[in-house]
Amino acid sequence: MSITLARKGLKVILIDADMRSPQIHNIFNLDNTYGLSTILETSLTMKDSIIPVENYMHDVGIDKLKIITGGHSPDNPIKLLESDAMKNIINELKNSFDFIIFDTPPICSMSDALLLAKYNDQVLLTIASGTTTHHEITWSKHLLTSIKVNILGAILNKSSSQRNVT
């Protein structure tokens, strides 16, 4: 999603807010020494931790995509996510980017996603094909609507491109 928006010429920042199990750095082959947890726990500035993706990927049209990795796994991620520092980061980023995309833990297993959802204009649910149950989808929607979050839609990932035709 972030790459597609960047290719459309929009300024996008992708933030790995899954501090229990950060994965964005693996996907983009980035250093995860400093990231969101470091910004929230130390005096490291956000500017020092934003990674321009074009320095790592030679892909046409993604020069407007920036990333903040998750950083180390802190003892209490929820405390960091509900801090004033996190709210300040979001407000600062809103002035610089067209889209702020958070990668969070699954909404049914951790409250991190619900907490961040309250700070955002819209939420896009990611549904893992063959893994996410109908009950989990329904429950996720219920949790988000109960806190009056605008659900933009859903994306199905981990879907096989092969279909069995009989």
Short mmCIF file of N, CA and C in Angstrom, two decimals:
data_model
loop_
_atom_site.label_atom_id
_atom_site.label_comp_id
_atom_site.label_asym_id
_atom_site.label_seq_id
_atom_site.Cartn_x
_atom_site.Cartn_y
_atom_site.Cartn_z
N MET A 1 0.83 -1.18 0.00
CA MET A 1 0.00 0.00 0.00
C MET A 1 0.88 1.25 0.00
N SER A 2 1.89 1.26 0.85
CA SER A 2 2.75 2.45 0.94
C SER A 2 3.51 2.69 -0.36
N ILE A 3 4.00 1.64 -0.99
CA ILE A 3 4.72 1.78 -2.25
C ILE A 3 3.78 2.28 -3.35
N THR A 4 2.58 1.76 -3.41
CA THR A 4 1.60 2.18 -4.41
C THR A 4 1.27 3.66 -4.28
N LEU A 5 1.05 4.12 -3.05
CA LEU A 5 0.75 5.53 -2.83
C LEU A 5 1.94 6.42 -3.21
N ALA A 6 3.16 5.97 -2.86
CA ALA A 6 4.36 6.74 -3.20
C ALA A 6 4.54 6.83 -4.71
N ARG A 7 4.25 5.76 -5.40
CA ARG A 7 4.36 5.77 -6.87
C ARG A 7 3.35 6.71 -7.51
N LYS A 8 2.28 7.01 -6.79
CA LYS A 8 1.28 7.97 -7.28
C LYS A 8 1.74 9.41 -7.02
N GLY A 9 2.93 9.57 -6.41
CA GLY A 9 3.47 10.91 -6.15
C GLY A 9 3.10 11.49 -4.80
N LEU A 10 2.50 10.67 -3.94
CA LEU A 10 2.12 11.13 -2.61
C LEU A 10 3.25 10.88 -1.62
N LYS A 11 3.41 11.80 -0.67
CA LYS A 11 4.43 11.64 0.37
C LYS A 11 3.87 10.71 1.44
N VAL A 12 4.56 9.57 1.65
CA VAL A 12 4.08 8.51 2.52
C VAL A 12 5.15 8.16 3.54
N ILE A 13 4.72 7.96 4.78
CA ILE A 13 5.62 7.41 5.78
C ILE A 13 4.98 6.15 6.35
N LEU A 14 5.75 5.08 6.35
CA LEU A 14 5.32 3.79 6.88
C LEU A 14 6.02 3.61 8.22
N ILE A 15 5.24 3.38 9.27
CA ILE A 15 5.79 3.25 10.61
C ILE A 15 5.50 1.86 11.15
N ASP A 16 6.55 1.17 11.55
CA ASP A 16 6.39 -0.15 12.16
C ASP A 16 6.05 0.05 13.62
N ALA A 17 4.76 0.00 13.93
CA ALA A 17 4.29 0.19 15.29
C ALA A 17 4.04 -1.14 16.00
N ASP A 18 4.50 -2.23 15.40
CA ASP A 18 4.44 -3.53 16.04
C ASP A 18 5.76 -3.75 16.77
N MET A 19 5.89 -3.10 17.91
CA MET A 19 7.16 -3.12 18.62
C MET A 19 7.44 -4.45 19.31
N ARG A 20 6.43 -5.31 19.40
CA ARG A 20 6.67 -6.64 19.97
C ARG A 20 7.34 -7.57 18.96
N SER A 21 6.98 -7.38 17.70
CA SER A 21 7.53 -8.22 16.65
C SER A 21 7.68 -7.40 15.36
N PRO A 22 8.59 -6.44 15.36
CA PRO A 22 8.73 -5.59 14.17
C PRO A 22 9.20 -6.38 12.96
N GLN A 23 8.61 -6.09 11.80
CA GLN A 23 8.96 -6.84 10.59
C GLN A 23 9.27 -5.95 9.38
N ILE A 24 8.89 -4.68 9.44
CA ILE A 24 9.07 -3.81 8.28
C ILE A 24 10.53 -3.74 7.86
N HIS A 25 11.44 -3.71 8.83
CA HIS A 25 12.87 -3.65 8.48
C HIS A 25 13.30 -4.88 7.70
N ASN A 26 12.71 -6.03 7.99
CA ASN A 26 13.03 -7.25 7.24
C ASN A 26 12.50 -7.18 5.81
N ILE A 27 11.29 -6.68 5.66
CA ILE A 27 10.66 -6.60 4.35
C ILE A 27 11.46 -5.69 3.41
N PHE A 28 11.94 -4.57 3.96
CA PHE A 28 12.67 -3.60 3.13
C PHE A 28 14.19 -3.71 3.29
N ASN A 29 14.65 -4.71 4.06
CA ASN A 29 16.08 -4.92 4.28
C ASN A 29 16.76 -3.67 4.86
N LEU A 30 16.21 -3.18 5.98
CA LEU A 30 16.69 -1.97 6.62
C LEU A 30 17.29 -2.27 7.99
N ASP A 31 18.11 -1.35 8.46
CA ASP A 31 18.66 -1.44 9.81
C ASP A 31 17.55 -1.12 10.80
N ASN A 32 17.45 -1.90 11.88
CA ASN A 32 16.41 -1.70 12.88
C ASN A 32 17.00 -1.26 14.22
N THR A 33 18.23 -0.76 14.20
CA THR A 33 18.88 -0.33 15.45
C THR A 33 18.09 0.78 16.11
N TYR A 34 17.69 1.76 15.32
CA TYR A 34 16.90 2.88 15.84
C TYR A 34 15.56 2.86 15.14
N GLY A 35 14.51 3.08 15.91
CA GLY A 35 13.18 3.08 15.33
C GLY A 35 12.20 3.76 16.25
N LEU A 36 10.94 3.41 16.12
CA LEU A 36 9.88 4.05 16.88
C LEU A 36 10.12 3.94 18.39
N SER A 37 10.50 2.77 18.86
CA SER A 37 10.73 2.60 20.30
C SER A 37 11.85 3.52 20.79
N THR A 38 12.88 3.69 19.97
CA THR A 38 14.00 4.54 20.34
C THR A 38 13.57 6.00 20.41
N ILE A 39 12.78 6.43 19.46
CA ILE A 39 12.29 7.81 19.45
C ILE A 39 11.47 8.09 20.71
N LEU A 40 10.61 7.14 21.06
CA LEU A 40 9.71 7.33 22.19
C LEU A 40 10.41 7.21 23.55
N GLU A 41 11.52 6.50 23.60
CA GLU A 41 12.22 6.30 24.88
C GLU A 41 13.41 7.21 25.11
N THR A 42 13.94 7.81 24.05
CA THR A 42 15.17 8.59 24.18
C THR A 42 15.00 9.97 23.57
N SER A 43 16.11 10.67 23.47
CA SER A 43 16.08 12.01 22.88
C SER A 43 16.38 11.97 21.38
N LEU A 44 16.42 10.78 20.79
CA LEU A 44 16.62 10.66 19.35
C LEU A 44 15.47 11.35 18.65
N THR A 45 15.78 12.17 17.69
CA THR A 45 14.72 12.89 16.99
C THR A 45 14.13 12.01 15.89
N MET A 46 12.92 12.33 15.54
CA MET A 46 12.25 11.59 14.49
C MET A 46 13.02 11.75 13.18
N LYS A 47 13.52 12.94 12.94
CA LYS A 47 14.28 13.21 11.71
C LYS A 47 15.47 12.26 11.59
N ASP A 48 16.11 11.94 12.72
CA ASP A 48 17.27 11.05 12.71
C ASP A 48 16.91 9.59 12.44
N SER A 49 15.65 9.24 12.59
CA SER A 49 15.26 7.84 12.43
C SER A 49 14.42 7.57 11.18
N ILE A 50 14.07 8.61 10.43
CA ILE A 50 13.31 8.40 9.19
C ILE A 50 14.27 7.92 8.11
N ILE A 51 13.92 6.81 7.50
CA ILE A 51 14.76 6.20 6.47
C ILE A 51 14.15 6.45 5.10
N PRO A 52 14.90 7.11 4.20
CA PRO A 52 14.41 7.25 2.82
C PRO A 52 14.60 5.92 2.08
N VAL A 53 13.54 5.34 1.64
CA VAL A 53 13.59 4.01 1.04
C VAL A 53 14.42 3.98 -0.25
N GLU A 54 14.44 5.09 -0.99
CA GLU A 54 15.18 5.08 -2.24
C GLU A 54 16.67 4.84 -2.04
N ASN A 55 17.17 5.04 -0.82
CA ASN A 55 18.58 4.74 -0.53
C ASN A 55 18.84 3.24 -0.47
N TYR A 56 17.78 2.45 -0.30
CA TYR A 56 17.92 1.00 -0.13
C TYR A 56 17.32 0.20 -1.27
N MET A 57 16.32 0.76 -1.92
CA MET A 57 15.65 0.06 -3.01
C MET A 57 15.78 0.92 -4.26
N HIS A 58 16.21 0.33 -5.32
CA HIS A 58 16.34 1.06 -6.57
C HIS A 58 15.10 0.79 -7.42
N ASP A 59 14.00 1.30 -6.94
CA ASP A 59 12.70 1.10 -7.56
C ASP A 59 12.18 2.45 -8.00
N VAL A 60 11.77 2.54 -9.22
CA VAL A 60 11.30 3.81 -9.78
C VAL A 60 10.03 4.26 -9.06
N GLY A 61 10.01 5.52 -8.67
CA GLY A 61 8.79 6.12 -8.15
C GLY A 61 8.57 6.01 -6.66
N ILE A 62 9.52 5.50 -5.91
CA ILE A 62 9.27 5.39 -4.47
C ILE A 62 10.09 6.40 -3.67
N ASP A 63 10.57 7.44 -4.33
CA ASP A 63 11.36 8.44 -3.64
C ASP A 63 10.56 9.21 -2.60
N LYS A 64 9.26 9.15 -2.65
CA LYS A 64 8.43 9.84 -1.66
C LYS A 64 8.06 8.95 -0.47
N LEU A 65 8.56 7.72 -0.46
CA LEU A 65 8.29 6.79 0.65
C LEU A 65 9.41 6.85 1.67
N LYS A 66 9.03 7.08 2.92
CA LYS A 66 9.96 7.07 4.05
C LYS A 66 9.46 6.03 5.05
N ILE A 67 10.39 5.52 5.86
CA ILE A 67 10.04 4.48 6.83
C ILE A 67 10.64 4.79 8.19
N ILE A 68 9.88 4.49 9.23
CA ILE A 68 10.41 4.44 10.59
C ILE A 68 10.23 2.99 11.03
N THR A 69 11.34 2.32 11.29
CA THR A 69 11.28 0.93 11.72
C THR A 69 10.78 0.86 13.17
N GLY A 70 10.57 -0.34 13.66
CA GLY A 70 10.06 -0.51 15.01
C GLY A 70 11.10 -0.28 16.10
N GLY A 71 12.35 -0.54 15.78
CA GLY A 71 13.39 -0.45 16.80
C GLY A 71 13.36 -1.68 17.69
N HIS A 72 14.05 -1.58 18.82
CA HIS A 72 14.10 -2.71 19.75
C HIS A 72 12.72 -2.94 20.38
N SER A 73 12.51 -4.12 20.93
CA SER A 73 11.24 -4.44 21.59
C SER A 73 11.28 -3.93 23.03
N PRO A 74 10.49 -2.91 23.35
CA PRO A 74 10.49 -2.35 24.70
C PRO A 74 9.71 -3.22 25.68
N ASP A 75 9.88 -2.96 26.96
CA ASP A 75 9.17 -3.72 28.00
C ASP A 75 7.66 -3.48 27.95
N ASN A 76 7.26 -2.23 27.66
CA ASN A 76 5.85 -1.89 27.69
C ASN A 76 5.47 -1.04 26.47
N PRO A 77 5.26 -1.68 25.31
CA PRO A 77 4.95 -0.92 24.09
C PRO A 77 3.70 -0.06 24.21
N ILE A 78 2.68 -0.56 24.89
CA ILE A 78 1.42 0.20 24.98
C ILE A 78 1.63 1.52 25.70
N LYS A 79 2.48 1.52 26.71
CA LYS A 79 2.79 2.76 27.44
C LYS A 79 3.43 3.78 26.51
N LEU A 80 4.31 3.31 25.64
CA LEU A 80 4.96 4.21 24.69
C LEU A 80 3.96 4.74 23.66
N LEU A 81 3.08 3.86 23.18
CA LEU A 81 2.12 4.26 22.15
C LEU A 81 1.08 5.24 22.66
N GLU A 82 0.77 5.19 23.96
CA GLU A 82 -0.23 6.12 24.48
C GLU A 82 0.40 7.36 25.10
N SER A 83 1.70 7.53 24.92
CA SER A 83 2.41 8.68 25.49
C SER A 83 2.14 9.96 24.70
N ASP A 84 2.40 11.08 25.35
CA ASP A 84 2.30 12.37 24.66
C ASP A 84 3.30 12.45 23.52
N ALA A 85 4.45 11.80 23.70
CA ALA A 85 5.48 11.80 22.64
C ALA A 85 4.92 11.18 21.36
N MET A 86 4.13 10.11 21.48
CA MET A 86 3.54 9.47 20.30
C MET A 86 2.54 10.40 19.63
N LYS A 87 1.72 11.05 20.43
CA LYS A 87 0.74 12.00 19.88
C LYS A 87 1.47 13.14 19.16
N ASN A 88 2.57 13.60 19.73
CA ASN A 88 3.35 14.68 19.11
C ASN A 88 3.96 14.22 17.78
N ILE A 89 4.44 12.99 17.74
CA ILE A 89 5.00 12.44 16.50
C ILE A 89 3.95 12.43 15.40
N ILE A 90 2.77 11.94 15.73
CA ILE A 90 1.69 11.88 14.74
C ILE A 90 1.34 13.27 14.24
N ASN A 91 1.21 14.21 15.15
CA ASN A 91 0.87 15.58 14.74
C ASN A 91 1.95 16.19 13.87
N GLU A 92 3.20 15.94 14.20
CA GLU A 92 4.31 16.45 13.40
C GLU A 92 4.32 15.82 12.00
N LEU A 93 4.08 14.52 11.94
CA LEU A 93 4.07 13.83 10.65
C LEU A 93 2.91 14.27 9.76
N LYS A 94 1.78 14.60 10.35
CA LYS A 94 0.62 15.05 9.57
C LYS A 94 0.94 16.30 8.77
N ASN A 95 1.89 17.10 9.26
CA ASN A 95 2.27 18.33 8.56
C ASN A 95 3.23 18.07 7.41
N SER A 96 3.84 16.88 7.37
CA SER A 96 4.88 16.60 6.37
C SER A 96 4.51 15.54 5.34
N PHE A 97 3.50 14.73 5.64
CA PHE A 97 3.17 13.60 4.77
C PHE A 97 1.70 13.59 4.39
N ASP A 98 1.43 13.08 3.19
CA ASP A 98 0.05 12.91 2.74
C ASP A 98 -0.61 11.71 3.42
N PHE A 99 0.20 10.66 3.66
CA PHE A 99 -0.30 9.44 4.31
C PHE A 99 0.68 8.98 5.36
N ILE A 100 0.15 8.64 6.53
CA ILE A 100 0.91 8.00 7.59
C ILE A 100 0.31 6.61 7.73
N ILE A 101 1.12 5.59 7.47
CA ILE A 101 0.63 4.22 7.54
C ILE A 101 1.32 3.51 8.69
N PHE A 102 0.53 2.98 9.61
CA PHE A 102 1.06 2.23 10.74
C PHE A 102 0.88 0.75 10.51
N ASP A 103 1.94 -0.01 10.68
CA ASP A 103 1.83 -1.46 10.72
C ASP A 103 1.75 -1.82 12.19
N THR A 104 0.67 -2.46 12.58
CA THR A 104 0.44 -2.77 14.00
C THR A 104 0.27 -4.27 14.20
N PRO A 105 0.32 -4.70 15.46
CA PRO A 105 0.00 -6.11 15.73
C PRO A 105 -1.48 -6.36 15.40
N PRO A 106 -1.86 -7.62 15.27
CA PRO A 106 -3.27 -7.93 15.01
C PRO A 106 -4.19 -7.30 16.07
N ILE A 107 -5.28 -6.74 15.60
CA ILE A 107 -6.19 -6.00 16.48
C ILE A 107 -6.84 -6.88 17.55
N CYS A 108 -7.06 -8.15 17.24
CA CYS A 108 -7.71 -9.04 18.21
C CYS A 108 -6.76 -9.51 19.31
N SER A 109 -5.47 -9.45 19.07
CA SER A 109 -4.53 -10.00 20.06
C SER A 109 -3.87 -8.94 20.93
N MET A 110 -3.76 -7.71 20.45
CA MET A 110 -3.10 -6.65 21.20
C MET A 110 -3.93 -5.37 21.10
N SER A 111 -3.90 -4.56 22.16
CA SER A 111 -4.66 -3.30 22.14
C SER A 111 -3.91 -2.19 21.42
N ASP A 112 -2.68 -2.44 20.98
CA ASP A 112 -1.87 -1.42 20.30
C ASP A 112 -2.60 -0.84 19.09
N ALA A 113 -3.17 -1.69 18.28
CA ALA A 113 -3.84 -1.25 17.06
C ALA A 113 -5.05 -0.37 17.38
N LEU A 114 -5.81 -0.73 18.40
CA LEU A 114 -6.96 0.08 18.79
C LEU A 114 -6.53 1.45 19.29
N LEU A 115 -5.47 1.49 20.05
CA LEU A 115 -4.96 2.75 20.56
C LEU A 115 -4.53 3.66 19.42
N LEU A 116 -3.78 3.13 18.48
CA LEU A 116 -3.33 3.93 17.34
C LEU A 116 -4.49 4.31 16.42
N ALA A 117 -5.47 3.45 16.32
CA ALA A 117 -6.62 3.74 15.45
C ALA A 117 -7.32 5.03 15.87
N LYS A 118 -7.37 5.30 17.17
CA LYS A 118 -8.03 6.51 17.66
C LYS A 118 -7.32 7.77 17.20
N TYR A 119 -6.03 7.68 16.90
CA TYR A 119 -5.25 8.85 16.48
C TYR A 119 -5.31 9.08 14.98
N ASN A 120 -5.91 8.17 14.24
CA ASN A 120 -5.87 8.22 12.78
C ASN A 120 -7.22 8.58 12.18
N ASP A 121 -7.16 9.12 10.97
CA ASP A 121 -8.37 9.51 10.27
C ASP A 121 -9.16 8.31 9.76
N GLN A 122 -8.42 7.29 9.29
CA GLN A 122 -9.06 6.10 8.72
C GLN A 122 -8.22 4.87 9.05
N VAL A 123 -8.87 3.73 9.04
CA VAL A 123 -8.20 2.46 9.30
C VAL A 123 -8.49 1.51 8.15
N LEU A 124 -7.46 0.79 7.75
CA LEU A 124 -7.58 -0.23 6.72
C LEU A 124 -7.23 -1.56 7.37
N LEU A 125 -8.17 -2.47 7.41
CA LEU A 125 -7.93 -3.79 8.01
C LEU A 125 -7.16 -4.68 7.04
N THR A 126 -6.19 -5.40 7.55
CA THR A 126 -5.47 -6.38 6.74
C THR A 126 -5.93 -7.75 7.20
N ILE A 127 -6.39 -8.54 6.26
CA ILE A 127 -6.92 -9.87 6.56
C ILE A 127 -6.03 -10.90 5.90
N ALA A 128 -5.51 -11.81 6.70
CA ALA A 128 -4.64 -12.87 6.18
C ALA A 128 -5.49 -14.00 5.62
N SER A 129 -5.37 -14.24 4.32
CA SER A 129 -6.13 -15.28 3.66
C SER A 129 -5.82 -16.65 4.26
N GLY A 130 -6.86 -17.38 4.58
CA GLY A 130 -6.69 -18.73 5.10
C GLY A 130 -6.31 -18.79 6.57
N THR A 131 -6.10 -17.62 7.20
CA THR A 131 -5.69 -17.58 8.61
C THR A 131 -6.71 -16.84 9.46
N THR A 132 -7.10 -15.65 9.02
CA THR A 132 -8.04 -14.84 9.78
C THR A 132 -9.43 -15.44 9.66
N THR A 133 -10.05 -15.65 10.80
CA THR A 133 -11.39 -16.26 10.80
C THR A 133 -12.47 -15.19 10.61
N HIS A 134 -13.64 -15.63 10.23
CA HIS A 134 -14.78 -14.72 10.09
C HIS A 134 -15.06 -14.04 11.42
N HIS A 135 -14.97 -14.79 12.51
CA HIS A 135 -15.20 -14.23 13.85
C HIS A 135 -14.19 -13.11 14.14
N GLU A 136 -12.93 -13.31 13.80
CA GLU A 136 -11.90 -12.28 14.04
C GLU A 136 -12.18 -11.02 13.23
N ILE A 137 -12.63 -11.20 12.01
CA ILE A 137 -12.96 -10.04 11.17
C ILE A 137 -14.13 -9.27 11.76
N THR A 138 -15.16 -9.99 12.14
CA THR A 138 -16.35 -9.37 12.73
C THR A 138 -16.00 -8.68 14.05
N TRP A 139 -15.20 -9.33 14.87
CA TRP A 139 -14.80 -8.76 16.15
C TRP A 139 -13.93 -7.52 15.95
N SER A 140 -13.03 -7.56 14.99
CA SER A 140 -12.19 -6.39 14.69
C SER A 140 -13.05 -5.20 14.29
N LYS A 141 -14.01 -5.46 13.42
CA LYS A 141 -14.91 -4.39 12.98
C LYS A 141 -15.69 -3.84 14.17
N HIS A 142 -16.17 -4.72 15.03
CA HIS A 142 -16.91 -4.29 16.22
C HIS A 142 -16.03 -3.41 17.13
N LEU A 143 -14.79 -3.84 17.35
CA LEU A 143 -13.88 -3.07 18.21
C LEU A 143 -13.64 -1.68 17.65
N LEU A 144 -13.43 -1.60 16.36
CA LEU A 144 -13.14 -0.30 15.73
C LEU A 144 -14.38 0.62 15.72
N THR A 145 -15.53 0.06 15.40
CA THR A 145 -16.73 0.90 15.38
C THR A 145 -17.13 1.33 16.79
N SER A 146 -16.81 0.53 17.80
CA SER A 146 -17.15 0.90 19.18
C SER A 146 -16.37 2.12 19.66
N ILE A 147 -15.21 2.38 19.06
CA ILE A 147 -14.45 3.58 19.43
C ILE A 147 -14.57 4.65 18.34
N LYS A 148 -15.57 4.46 17.46
CA LYS A 148 -15.92 5.43 16.42
C LYS A 148 -14.77 5.73 15.45
N VAL A 149 -14.13 4.67 15.00
CA VAL A 149 -13.06 4.79 14.02
C VAL A 149 -13.64 4.59 12.63
N ASN A 150 -13.20 5.40 11.70
CA ASN A 150 -13.65 5.29 10.31
C ASN A 150 -12.87 4.17 9.62
N ILE A 151 -13.56 3.09 9.25
CA ILE A 151 -12.93 1.97 8.56
C ILE A 151 -13.01 2.22 7.06
N LEU A 152 -11.84 2.39 6.46
CA LEU A 152 -11.76 2.65 5.02
C LEU A 152 -12.12 1.41 4.21
N GLY A 153 -11.66 0.26 4.69
CA GLY A 153 -11.91 -0.98 3.97
C GLY A 153 -11.00 -2.06 4.49
N ALA A 154 -10.75 -3.05 3.65
CA ALA A 154 -9.91 -4.18 4.04
C ALA A 154 -9.04 -4.60 2.87
N ILE A 155 -7.90 -5.15 3.21
CA ILE A 155 -6.98 -5.71 2.23
C ILE A 155 -6.78 -7.18 2.57
N LEU A 156 -6.86 -8.03 1.56
CA LEU A 156 -6.60 -9.45 1.75
C LEU A 156 -5.16 -9.73 1.34
N ASN A 157 -4.37 -10.25 2.26
CA ASN A 157 -3.00 -10.61 1.91
C ASN A 157 -2.77 -12.09 2.15
N LYS A 158 -1.59 -12.55 1.79
CA LYS A 158 -1.20 -13.96 1.90
C LYS A 158 -2.12 -14.87 1.11
N SER A 159 -2.66 -14.35 0.02
CA SER A 159 -3.55 -15.13 -0.82
C SER A 159 -2.75 -15.82 -1.91
N SER A 160 -3.06 -17.05 -2.18
CA SER A 160 -2.41 -17.78 -3.24
C SER A 160 -2.91 -17.27 -4.58
N SER A 161 -1.99 -17.11 -5.51
CA SER A 161 -2.40 -16.65 -6.84
C SER A 161 -2.92 -17.80 -7.69
N GLN A 162 -2.73 -19.02 -7.20
CA GLN A 162 -3.21 -20.18 -7.95
C GLN A 162 -4.63 -20.54 -7.47
N ARG A 163 -5.44 -20.92 -8.41
CA ARG A 163 -6.80 -21.33 -8.07
C ARG A 163 -7.01 -22.74 -8.62
N ASN A 164 -7.66 -23.53 -7.85
CA ASN A 164 -8.00 -24.88 -8.32
C ASN A 164 -9.34 -24.80 -9.06
N VAL A 165 -9.33 -25.16 -10.29
CA VAL A 165 -10.55 -25.13 -11.09
C VAL A 165 -10.97 -26.58 -11.33
N THR A 166 -12.18 -26.88 -10.95
CA THR A 166 -12.68 -28.24 -11.18
C THR A 166 -13.93 -28.23 -12.02
#
